[in-house]
PDB file of C-alpha atoms and ligand atoms in Angstrom:
ATOM      1  CA  MET T  12     -16.880 -10.801   8.877  1.00 42.00           C
ATOM      2  CA  SER T  13     -16.877  -8.397  12.215  1.00 51.00           C
ATOM      3  CA  ASN T  14     -14.504  -9.436  13.656  1.00 82.00           C
ATOM      4  CA  LYS T  15     -11.863  -9.121  11.115  1.00 97.00           C
ATOM      5  CA  THR T  16      -8.967  -6.801  10.945  1.00 98.00           C
ATOM      6  CA  VAL T  17      -7.333  -4.770   8.296  1.00 98.00           C
ATOM      7  CA  ILE T  18      -4.342  -2.322   8.474  1.00 99.00           C
ATOM      8  CA  VAL T  19      -3.380   0.146   5.713  1.00 99.00           C
ATOM      9  CA  THR T  20      -0.609   2.683   5.877  1.00 98.00           C
ATOM     10  CA  GLY T  21      -0.356   5.748   4.578  1.00 98.00           C
ATOM     11  CA  ALA T  22      -4.259   6.048   4.643  1.00 98.00           C
ATOM     12  CA  ALA T  23      -4.595   9.460   5.411  1.00 98.00           C
ATOM     13  CA  ARG T  24      -5.585  10.001   1.918  1.00 97.00           C
ATOM     14  CA  GLY T  25      -5.036   8.974  -1.471  1.00 97.00           C
ATOM     15  CA  LEU T  26      -5.036   5.977  -2.651  1.00 98.00           C
ATOM     16  CA  GLY T  27      -4.786   4.360   1.310  1.00 98.00           C
ATOM     17  CA  ALA T  28      -7.650   6.341   2.680  1.00 98.00           C
ATOM     18  CA  VAL T  29      -9.542   4.882  -0.438  1.00 98.00           C
ATOM     19  CA  VAL T  30      -8.269   1.151   0.174  1.00 98.00           C
ATOM     20  CA  ALA T  31      -8.619   1.623   4.095  1.00 98.00           C
ATOM     21  CA  ARG T  32     -13.209   2.797   3.455  1.00 98.00           C
ATOM     22  CA  ARG T  33     -13.225  -0.048   0.990  1.00 98.00           C
ATOM     23  CA  PHE T  34     -11.845  -2.331   3.629  1.00 98.00           C
ATOM     24  CA  HIS T  35     -14.060  -1.111   5.775  1.00 98.00           C
ATOM     25  CA  ALA T  36     -17.463  -1.539   4.090  1.00 98.00           C
ATOM     26  CA  ALA T  37     -16.390  -4.809   3.314  1.00 97.00           C
ATOM     27  CA  GLY T  38     -16.991  -5.359   7.358  1.00 97.00           C
ATOM     28  CA  TYR T  39     -12.977  -5.028   8.396  1.00 98.00           C
ATOM     29  CA  ASN T  40     -11.716  -3.435  11.869  1.00 98.00           C
ATOM     30  CA  VAL T  41      -9.504  -0.987  10.434  1.00 98.00           C
ATOM     31  CA  ALA T  42      -6.573   0.773  11.437  1.00 98.00           C
ATOM     32  CA  LEU T  43      -5.151   3.662   9.118  1.00 98.00           C
ATOM     33  CA  ALA T  44      -2.051   4.485   9.362  1.00 98.00           C
ATOM     34  CA  ASP T  45       0.105   7.255   8.321  1.00 98.00           C
ATOM     35  CA  ILE T  46       2.820  10.273   9.777  1.00 98.00           C
ATOM     36  CA  ALA T  47      -0.379  12.522   9.635  1.00 98.00           C
ATOM     37  CA  ILE T  48      -2.192  11.694  11.990  1.00 98.00           C
ATOM     38  CA  GLU T  49      -4.616  13.806  12.508  1.00 98.00           C
ATOM     39  CA  ALA T  50      -5.922  13.028   9.110  1.00 98.00           C
ATOM     40  CA  ALA T  51      -5.591   9.557   9.592  1.00 98.00           C
ATOM     41  CA  GLN T  52      -8.189  10.386  12.614  1.00 98.00           C
ATOM     42  CA  LEU T  53     -10.579  12.405  10.921  1.00 98.00           C
ATOM     43  CA  ILE T  54     -11.291   9.352   8.062  1.00 98.00           C
ATOM     44  CA  ALA T  55     -11.305   6.979  11.012  1.00 98.00           C
ATOM     45  CA  ARG T  56     -13.667   9.135  13.472  1.00 98.00           C
ATOM     46  CA  GLU T  57     -15.886   9.619  10.149  1.00 98.00           C
ATOM     47  CA  LEU T  58     -15.847   5.924   9.309  1.00 98.00           C
ATOM     48  CA  SER T  59     -16.391   4.884  13.340  1.00 98.00           C
ATOM     49  CA  GLU T  60     -17.640   7.858  15.507  1.00 98.00           C
ATOM     50  CA  ASP T  61     -16.731   5.919  18.429  1.00 97.00           C
ATOM     51  CA  GLY T  62     -13.290   4.047  17.417  1.00 97.00           C
ATOM     52  CA  SER T  63     -15.149   0.823  17.455  1.00 97.00           C
ATOM     53  CA  THR T  64     -13.687  -0.481  14.339  1.00 98.00           C
ATOM     54  CA  ALA T  65     -11.486   2.031  13.051  1.00 98.00           C
ATOM     55  CA  CYS T  66      -8.861   3.739  14.569  1.00 98.00           C
ATOM     56  CA  ALA T  67      -5.823   6.095  13.334  1.00 98.00           C
ATOM     57  CA  ILE T  68      -2.093   5.126  14.527  1.00 98.00           C
ATOM     58  CA  LYS T  69       0.409   7.479  14.054  1.00 98.00           C
ATOM     59  CA  LEU T  70       3.175   5.443  12.077  1.00 98.00           C
ATOM     60  CA  ASP T  71       6.484   6.125   9.567  1.00 98.00           C
ATOM     61  CA  VAL T  72       6.630   2.860   7.247  1.00 98.00           C
ATOM     62  CA  ALA T  73      10.823   3.631   7.016  1.00 96.00           C
ATOM     63  CA  SER T  74      10.684   2.010  11.096  1.00 97.00           C
ATOM     64  CA  LYS T  75      10.917  -0.584  11.854  1.00 98.00           C
ATOM     65  CA  ALA T  76       9.573  -0.084  16.216  1.00 98.00           C
ATOM     66  CA  ASP T  77       6.920   1.662  14.473  1.00 98.00           C
ATOM     67  CA  PHE T  78       5.531  -1.149  12.808  1.00 98.00           C
ATOM     68  CA  ALA T  79       5.851  -3.856  15.813  1.00 98.00           C
ATOM     69  CA  ALA T  80       3.952  -1.112  17.664  1.00 98.00           C
ATOM     70  CA  ALA T  81       0.962  -0.662  15.595  1.00 98.00           C
ATOM     71  CA  ARG T  82       0.881  -4.676  15.297  1.00 98.00           C
ATOM     72  CA  ASP T  83       1.024  -5.082  19.676  1.00 98.00           C
ATOM     73  CA  ALA T  84      -1.491  -1.945  19.899  1.00 98.00           C
ATOM     74  CA  LEU T  85      -3.808  -3.439  17.452  1.00 98.00           C
ATOM     75  CA  ILE T  86      -3.950  -6.885  19.012  1.00 97.00           C
ATOM     76  CA  GLY T  87      -4.889  -5.441  21.891  1.00 97.00           C
ATOM     77  CA  ARG T  88      -7.530  -3.332  20.733  1.00 97.00           C
ATOM     78  CA  TRP T  89      -9.363  -5.707  18.433  1.00 97.00           C
ATOM     79  CA  GLY T  90      -7.020  -9.390  19.630  1.00 97.00           C
ATOM     80  CA  SER T  91      -5.940 -10.121  15.859  1.00 98.00           C
ATOM     81  CA  ILE T  92      -5.065  -8.793  12.395  1.00 98.00           C
ATOM     82  CA  ASP T  93      -5.756 -10.600   9.567  1.00 98.00           C
ATOM     83  CA  ALA T  94      -4.406  -8.089   6.664  1.00 98.00           C
ATOM     84  CA  LEU T  95      -1.255  -5.513   5.792  1.00 99.00           C
ATOM     85  CA  VAL T  96      -1.459  -3.353   3.007  1.00 99.00           C
ATOM     86  CA  ASN T  97       1.751  -1.871   2.303  1.00 98.00           C
ATOM     87  CA  ASN T  98       0.809   1.866   0.320  1.00 98.00           C
ATOM     88  CA  ALA T  99       2.530   4.410   1.873  1.00 98.00           C
ATOM     89  CA  GLY T 100       4.449   5.462  -0.907  1.00 97.00           C
ATOM     90  CA  ALA T 101       5.396   9.018  -2.337  1.00 93.00           C
ATOM     91  CA  SER T 102       8.200  10.510  -4.413  1.00 87.00           C
ATOM     92  CA  LYS T 103      10.063  13.780  -5.848  1.00 85.00           C
ATOM     93  CA  VAL T 104      11.408  13.956  -9.150  1.00 88.00           C
ATOM     94  CA  VAL T 105      15.008  14.461 -10.091  1.00 92.00           C
ATOM     95  CA  PRO T 106      16.598  13.809 -12.907  1.00 93.00           C
ATOM     96  CA  VAL T 107      18.481  10.564 -12.687  1.00 94.00           C
ATOM     97  CA  MET T 108      22.241  12.262 -13.098  1.00 94.00           C
ATOM     98  CA  GLU T 109      20.511  14.526  -9.785  1.00 94.00           C
ATOM     99  CA  ILE T 110      19.180  12.313  -7.544  1.00 95.00           C
ATOM    100  CA  THR T 111      21.907  13.148  -3.920  1.00 96.00           C
ATOM    101  CA  ALA T 112      22.232  10.286  -1.479  1.00 97.00           C
ATOM    102  CA  GLU T 113      19.554  11.729   0.513  1.00 96.00           C
ATOM    103  CA  GLN T 114      16.580  11.808  -1.311  1.00 96.00           C
ATOM    104  CA  PHE T 115      17.637   8.136  -3.423  1.00 96.00           C
ATOM    105  CA  ASP T 116      17.504   6.453   1.070  1.00 96.00           C
ATOM    106  CA  GLN T 117      14.612   8.750   1.984  1.00 96.00           C
ATOM    107  CA  VAL T 118      12.521   6.988  -1.268  1.00 97.00           C
ATOM    108  CA  ILE T 119      14.625   3.966  -0.302  1.00 97.00           C
ATOM    109  CA  GLY T 120      13.188   4.399   2.817  1.00 96.00           C
ATOM    110  CA  ILE T 121       9.314   5.534   2.167  1.00 97.00           C
ATOM    111  CA  ASN T 122       8.509   3.171  -0.845  1.00 98.00           C
ATOM    112  CA  LEU T 123      10.999   0.305  -0.214  1.00 98.00           C
ATOM    113  CA  ARG T 124      12.258  -0.137   3.373  1.00 97.00           C
ATOM    114  CA  SER T 125       8.644   0.237   4.281  1.00 98.00           C
ATOM    115  CA  VAL T 126       7.644  -2.811   2.239  1.00 98.00           C
ATOM    116  CA  LEU T 127      10.310  -4.937   3.728  1.00 98.00           C
ATOM    117  CA  PHE T 128      10.091  -3.640   7.560  1.00 98.00           C
ATOM    118  CA  GLY T 129       5.845  -4.630   7.182  1.00 98.00           C
ATOM    119  CA  CYS T 130       6.390  -7.809   5.424  1.00 98.00           C
ATOM    120  CA  GLN T 131       9.090  -9.256   8.449  1.00 98.00           C
ATOM    121  CA  VAL T 132       6.666  -7.773  11.346  1.00 99.00           C
ATOM    122  CA  PHE T 133       3.546  -8.429  10.035  1.00 99.00           C
ATOM    123  CA  GLY T 134       4.700 -11.173   8.031  1.00 98.00           C
ATOM    124  CA  GLN T 135       6.557 -13.353  11.243  1.00 98.00           C
ATOM    125  CA  TYR T 136       2.919 -12.750  13.331  1.00 98.00           C
ATOM    126  CA  PHE T 137       0.857 -13.785  10.225  1.00 98.00           C
ATOM    127  CA  ALA T 138       3.063 -16.980  10.496  1.00 98.00           C
ATOM    128  CA  GLU T 139       2.815 -17.135  13.347  1.00 98.00           C
ATOM    129  CA  ARG T 140      -1.186 -17.438  13.428  1.00 98.00           C
ATOM    130  CA  GLY T 141      -1.529 -20.008  10.270  1.00 98.00           C
ATOM    131  CA  MET T 142      -2.993 -17.581   8.666  1.00 98.00           C
ATOM    132  CA  GLY T 143      -3.027 -13.783   6.710  1.00 98.00           C
ATOM    133  CA  ARG T 144      -2.629 -11.671   4.456  1.00 98.00           C
ATOM    134  CA  ILE T 145      -0.226  -9.025   2.336  1.00 99.00           C
ATOM    135  CA  VAL T 146      -1.697  -6.382  -0.539  1.00 99.00           C
ATOM    136  CA  ASN T 147       2.036  -4.144  -1.549  1.00 98.00           C
ATOM    137  CA  ILE T 148       0.954  -1.399  -3.399  1.00 98.00           C
ATOM    138  CA  ALA T 149       3.812  -0.780  -5.790  1.00 98.00           C
ATOM    139  CA  SER T 150       3.034   0.566  -9.292  1.00 98.00           C
ATOM    140  CA  LEU T 151       3.890   0.130 -12.728  1.00 97.00           C
ATOM    141  CA  ALA T 152       6.756   2.602 -12.865  1.00 97.00           C
ATOM    142  CA  GLY T 153       8.499  -0.458 -10.568  1.00 97.00           C
ATOM    143  CA  GLN T 154       8.273  -2.887 -13.390  1.00 97.00           C
ATOM    144  CA  ASN T 155       8.905  -0.387 -16.775  1.00 95.00           C
ATOM    145  CA  GLY T 156      11.453   2.408 -15.213  1.00 94.00           C
ATOM    146  CA  GLY T 157       8.464   5.162 -15.363  1.00 90.00           C
ATOM    147  CA  SER T 158       8.439   8.228 -16.127  1.00 78.00           C
ATOM    148  CA  ALA T 159       7.408  11.432 -14.463  1.00 71.00           C
ATOM    149  CA  THR T 160       8.022   9.813 -11.004  1.00 79.00           C
ATOM    150  CA  GLY T 161      12.113   9.365 -10.141  1.00 93.00           C
ATOM    151  CA  ALA T 162      14.386   7.090 -10.424  1.00 96.00           C
ATOM    152  CA  HIS T 163      14.773   6.134  -6.723  1.00 97.00           C
ATOM    153  CA  TYR T 164      11.274   5.561  -6.848  1.00 97.00           C
ATOM    154  CA  ALA T 165      10.903   3.053  -9.660  1.00 97.00           C
ATOM    155  CA  ALA T 166      13.861   1.308  -8.141  1.00 98.00           C
ATOM    156  CA  ALA T 167      12.285   1.077  -5.066  1.00 98.00           C
ATOM    157  CA  LYS T 168       9.252   0.140  -6.652  1.00 98.00           C
ATOM    158  CA  GLY T 169      10.438  -2.789  -8.668  1.00 98.00           C
ATOM    159  CA  GLY T 170      12.112  -3.598  -6.330  1.00 98.00           C
ATOM    160  CA  ALA T 171       8.533  -4.369  -3.812  1.00 98.00           C
ATOM    161  CA  ILE T 172       7.983  -6.133  -6.206  1.00 98.00           C
ATOM    162  CA  THR T 173      10.993  -8.374  -6.053  1.00 98.00           C
ATOM    163  CA  LEU T 174      10.324  -8.644  -1.966  1.00 98.00           C
ATOM    164  CA  THR T 175       6.808  -9.931  -2.855  1.00 99.00           C
ATOM    165  CA  LYS T 176       8.081 -13.026  -4.408  1.00 98.00           C
ATOM    166  CA  VAL T 177      10.629 -13.570  -1.328  1.00 98.00           C
ATOM    167  CA  PHE T 178       7.572 -13.591   1.189  1.00 98.00           C
ATOM    168  CA  ALA T 179       5.364 -15.043  -0.577  1.00 98.00           C
ATOM    169  CA  ARG T 180       7.962 -17.480  -1.016  1.00 98.00           C
ATOM    170  CA  ASP T 181       8.741 -17.609   2.683  1.00 98.00           C
ATOM    171  CA  LEU T 182       5.198 -17.266   4.246  1.00 98.00           C
ATOM    172  CA  ALA T 183       3.360 -19.174   2.085  1.00 98.00           C
ATOM    173  CA  ALA T 184       3.647 -22.982   3.755  1.00 98.00           C
ATOM    174  CA  HIS T 185       2.311 -20.682   6.973  1.00 98.00           C
ATOM    175  CA  GLY T 186      -0.889 -19.657   5.284  1.00 98.00           C
ATOM    176  CA  VAL T 187       0.746 -16.372   4.259  1.00 98.00           C
ATOM    177  CA  THR T 188      -0.018 -15.072   0.691  1.00 98.00           C
ATOM    178  CA  VAL T 189       1.548 -11.710  -0.622  1.00 99.00           C
ATOM    179  CA  ASN T 190       1.125 -10.463  -3.278  1.00 99.00           C
ATOM    180  CA  ALA T 191       1.881  -7.174  -4.940  1.00 98.00           C
ATOM    181  CA  ILE T 192      -0.814  -4.301  -6.951  1.00 98.00           C
ATOM    182  CA  SER T 193       0.413  -2.203 -10.039  1.00 98.00           C
ATOM    183  CA  PRO T 194      -1.304   0.287 -10.995  1.00 98.00           C
ATOM    184  CA  GLY T 195      -0.335   3.035 -13.774  1.00 96.00           C
ATOM    185  CA  PRO T 196      -1.890   6.857 -13.224  1.00 96.00           C
ATOM    186  CA  LEU T 197      -5.391   7.078 -10.790  1.00 97.00           C
ATOM    187  CA  ASP T 198      -7.382   9.621 -11.198  1.00 97.00           C
ATOM    188  CA  LEU T 199      -6.161  11.075  -7.470  1.00 96.00           C
ATOM    189  CA  PRO T 200      -4.991  14.302  -5.926  1.00 92.00           C
ATOM    190  CA  ILE T 201      -1.090  13.611  -6.212  1.00 91.00           C
ATOM    191  CA  VAL T 202      -1.961  13.292  -9.923  1.00 92.00           C
ATOM    192  CA  HIS T 203      -3.378  16.516  -9.948  1.00 93.00           C
ATOM    193  CA  GLU T 204      -1.505  18.520  -7.843  1.00 91.00           C
ATOM    194  CA  SER T 205       1.920  17.320 -10.381  1.00 87.00           C
ATOM    195  CA  VAL T 206       1.282  17.020 -13.177  1.00 88.00           C
ATOM    196  CA  PRO T 207       0.458  20.198 -14.707  1.00 90.00           C
ATOM    197  CA  ALA T 208      -2.957  19.829 -16.314  1.00 92.00           C
ATOM    198  CA  ASP T 209      -2.006  20.639 -19.902  1.00 92.00           C
ATOM    199  CA  LYS T 210       0.849  17.327 -19.336  1.00 91.00           C
ATOM    200  CA  LEU T 211      -2.344  15.544 -17.541  1.00 93.00           C
ATOM    201  CA  ALA T 212      -3.979  15.694 -20.469  1.00 95.00           C
ATOM    202  CA  THR T 213      -1.416  14.417 -22.767  1.00 94.00           C
ATOM    203  CA  VAL T 214      -0.911  11.417 -20.062  1.00 93.00           C
ATOM    204  CA  ILE T 215      -3.917  10.897 -20.153  1.00 96.00           C
ATOM    205  CA  ALA T 216      -4.170  10.818 -24.243  1.00 96.00           C
ATOM    206  CA  GLY T 217      -1.417   7.720 -24.718  1.00 96.00           C
ATOM    207  CA  ILE T 218      -3.146   5.229 -21.704  1.00 97.00           C
ATOM    208  CA  PRO T 219      -4.973   3.324 -24.076  1.00 98.00           C
ATOM    209  CA  VAL T 220      -7.959   3.228 -22.282  1.00 98.00           C
ATOM    210  CA  GLY T 221      -7.906   6.859 -22.711  1.00 98.00           C
ATOM    211  CA  LYS T 222      -8.662   7.236 -18.801  1.00 97.00           C
ATOM    212  CA  LEU T 223      -7.149   7.394 -15.707  1.00 98.00           C
ATOM    213  CA  GLY T 224      -7.550   4.433 -13.458  1.00 98.00           C
ATOM    214  CA  SER T 225     -10.178   4.008 -10.029  1.00 98.00           C
ATOM    215  CA  ALA T 226      -9.213   3.866  -6.734  1.00 98.00           C
ATOM    216  CA  ALA T 227     -11.502   2.073  -5.829  1.00 98.00           C
ATOM    217  CA  TYR T 228     -10.858  -0.227  -7.919  1.00 98.00           C
ATOM    218  CA  ILE T 229      -7.326  -0.876  -6.427  1.00 98.00           C
ATOM    219  CA  ALA T 230      -8.935  -0.827  -3.683  1.00 98.00           C
ATOM    220  CA  ASP T 231     -11.187  -3.401  -4.655  1.00 98.00           C
ATOM    221  CA  VAL T 232      -8.321  -5.778  -5.644  1.00 98.00           C
ATOM    222  CA  ALA T 233      -6.698  -5.147  -2.665  1.00 99.00           C
ATOM    223  CA  VAL T 234     -10.252  -6.549  -0.599  1.00 98.00           C
ATOM    224  CA  MET T 235     -10.388  -9.521  -2.780  1.00 98.00           C
ATOM    225  CA  LEU T 236      -6.419 -10.259  -2.117  1.00 98.00           C
ATOM    226  CA  ALA T 237      -6.783 -10.541   1.379  1.00 98.00           C
ATOM    227  CA  SER T 238     -10.288 -12.999   1.377  1.00 98.00           C
ATOM    228  CA  ALA T 239      -9.827 -16.269   1.989  1.00 97.00           C
ATOM    229  CA  ASP T 240     -10.931 -17.725  -1.161  1.00 97.00           C
ATOM    230  CA  ALA T 241      -7.505 -15.733  -2.676  1.00 98.00           C
ATOM    231  CA  TYR T 242      -5.112 -18.691  -1.308  1.00 98.00           C
ATOM    232  CA  PHE T 243      -3.918 -19.160  -4.397  1.00 98.00           C
ATOM    233  CA  ALA T 244      -3.359 -16.434  -5.725  1.00 98.00           C
ATOM    234  CA  ASN T 245       0.374 -16.174  -4.580  1.00 98.00           C
ATOM    235  CA  GLY T 246       3.666 -13.510  -4.872  1.00 98.00           C
ATOM    236  CA  ALA T 247       1.885 -11.899  -8.126  1.00 98.00           C
ATOM    237  CA  CYS T 248       1.944  -9.050  -9.343  1.00 98.00           C
ATOM    238  CA  TRP T 249      -1.450  -7.361 -10.976  1.00 98.00           C
ATOM    239  CA  ASP T 250      -0.793  -4.853 -13.605  1.00 98.00           C
ATOM    240  CA  VAL T 251      -3.661  -2.454 -13.323  1.00 98.00           C
ATOM    241  CA  ASN T 252      -2.576   0.490 -15.830  1.00 98.00           C
ATOM    242  CA  GLY T 253      -4.607   1.131 -18.574  1.00 98.00           C
ATOM    243  CA  GLY T 254      -3.074  -1.342 -20.635  1.00 98.00           C
ATOM    244  CA  LEU T 255      -0.165   0.325 -21.134  1.00 97.00           C
ATOM    245  CA  TYR T 256       2.428  -2.115 -19.903  1.00 96.00           C
ATOM    246  CA  MET T 257       1.476  -5.598 -21.421  1.00 96.00           C
ATOM    247  CA  ARG T 258       3.373  -8.408 -20.764  1.00 91.00           C
TER     248      ARG T 258
HETATM  249  N1  LIG W 325      -1.420   8.353  -7.344  1.00 68.50           N
HETATM  250  C1  LIG W 325      -1.146   7.316  -8.368  1.00 68.50           C
HETATM  251  O1  LIG W 325      -1.475   7.777  -9.469  1.00 68.50           O
HETATM  252  C2  LIG W 325      -0.353   6.033  -8.314  1.00 68.50           C
HETATM  253  C3  LIG W 325      -0.142   5.382  -9.393  1.00 68.50           C
HETATM  254  C4  LIG W 325       0.835   3.976  -8.618  1.00 68.50           C
HETATM  255  C5  LIG W 325       1.205   3.888  -7.854  1.00 68.50           C
HETATM  256  N2  LIG W 325       0.671   4.723  -6.564  1.00 68.50           N
HETATM  257  C6  LIG W 325       1.195   4.258  -5.272  1.00 68.50           C
HETATM  258  O2  LIG W 325       0.139   4.227  -4.244  1.00 68.50           O
HETATM  259  C7  LIG W 325       0.377   4.612  -2.815  1.00 68.50           C
HETATM  260  C8  LIG W 325      -0.524   6.014  -2.620  1.00 68.50           C
HETATM  261  O3  LIG W 325      -0.168   6.565  -2.972  1.00 68.50           O
HETATM  262  P1  LIG W 325      -1.281   8.118  -3.269  1.00 68.50           P
HETATM  263  O4  LIG W 325      -1.778   8.347  -4.727  1.00 68.50           O
HETATM  264  O5  LIG W 325      -2.640   7.735  -2.700  1.00 68.50           O
HETATM  265  O6  LIG W 325      -0.524   8.763  -2.362  1.00 68.50           O
HETATM  266  P2  LIG W 325      -0.489  10.241  -1.299  1.00 68.50           P
HETATM  267  O7  LIG W 325       0.572  11.099  -1.431  1.00 68.50           O
HETATM  268  O8  LIG W 325      -1.158  10.857  -1.783  1.00 68.50           O
HETATM  269  O9  LIG W 325      -0.839   9.454  -0.237  1.00 68.50           O
HETATM  270  C9  LIG W 325       0.510   9.233   0.150  1.00 68.50           C
HETATM  271  C10 LIG W 325       0.121   8.454   1.682  1.00 68.50           C
HETATM  272  O10 LIG W 325       1.172   8.354   2.318  1.00 68.50           O
HETATM  273  C11 LIG W 325       1.932   9.144   4.412  1.00 68.50           C
HETATM  274  N3  LIG W 325       3.037   9.103   3.787  1.00 68.50           N
HETATM  275  C12 LIG W 325       4.275   9.402   3.657  1.00 68.50           C
HETATM  276  N4  LIG W 325       6.039   9.019   3.874  1.00 68.50           N
HETATM  277  C13 LIG W 325       4.688   8.287   4.975  1.00 68.50           C
HETATM  278  C14 LIG W 325       5.690   7.378   6.052  1.00 68.50           C
HETATM  279  N5  LIG W 325       7.091   7.658   5.882  1.00 68.50           N
HETATM  280  N6  LIG W 325       5.509   6.794   6.908  1.00 68.50           N
HETATM  281  C15 LIG W 325       3.554   6.410   6.443  1.00 68.50           C
HETATM  282  N7  LIG W 325       3.159   7.231   6.143  1.00 68.50           N
HETATM  283  C16 LIG W 325       3.408   7.831   4.339  1.00 68.50           C
HETATM  284  C17 LIG W 325       1.264   9.937   3.254  1.00 68.50           C
HETATM  285  O11 LIG W 325       1.276  10.752   4.328  1.00 68.50           O
HETATM  286  C18 LIG W 325      -0.241  10.083   2.724  1.00 68.50           C
HETATM  287  O12 LIG W 325      -1.141   9.937   3.261  1.00 68.50           O
HETATM  288  C19 LIG W 325       2.015   4.663  -3.008  1.00 68.50           C
HETATM  289  O13 LIG W 325       2.625   3.579  -2.324  1.00 68.50           O
HETATM  290  C20 LIG W 325       2.803   5.620  -4.399  1.00 68.50           C
HETATM  291  O14 LIG W 325       3.907   4.685  -5.158  1.00 68.50           O
HETATM  292  C21 LIG W 325       0.310   5.639  -6.699  1.00 68.50           C
END
């Protein structure tokens, strides 16, 4: 396992940082890719002081060129790459009737172009190697339209689930699987920062299991989907939402 490599986008904080840590604990070399390079560097150094098993990479997920540069840098550093977790995402809540073209494009860029470009660049590389794993972090909002996240975000996440299926079908014959994980509200900083405490209590009361989700568990699902044994899990959307949405 020690020579496997994963790149995690949006790994400077929140879920991406937890995912990066879990992959590292599972024996992977980990590239923490983020626009917040200093925060990513801090975690990378904490995981591997000499940089032998973790590094930070400056990458804007809305840029295909950044994905290509990251791929080349990691091949140069560790020889090959085995898995990509498209995790970076962001949204600002705006009422649907008030979303401007700029806001729409920006949210689609971070949450959907990111998945397109990540899957294009790494999907092609993995297909050429005859093996690879891609995990796209979607959201419950992409399945039920969302509540507190914004229509542009929900639409982008729905698109991410659809792109997961398209790339999964295209790449399957080349030994590459592509899956989405669709979390409900997680016990993460962004949730506590963006939802006032009294509203959060109402949100939690509305979750059938009565708790926010665990980021560590989402990370473990990503590690599981990246394993060689996971070859038969492909094109799926893994719902982890406390029972908020059942299908
Ligand atoms: N937090 C939740 O409850 C929850 C629920 C469902 C889905 N998700 C999804 O999980 C993922 C991570 O969410 P989070 O809660 O950790 O968010 P977060 O805002 O805490 O962290 C997002 C990270 O992405 C980085 N980022 C933002 N724009 C970027 C860009 N253009 N290029 C590269 N990196 C960029 C940020 O710097 C940050 O480090 C997102 O895709 C989000 O939609 C989160």
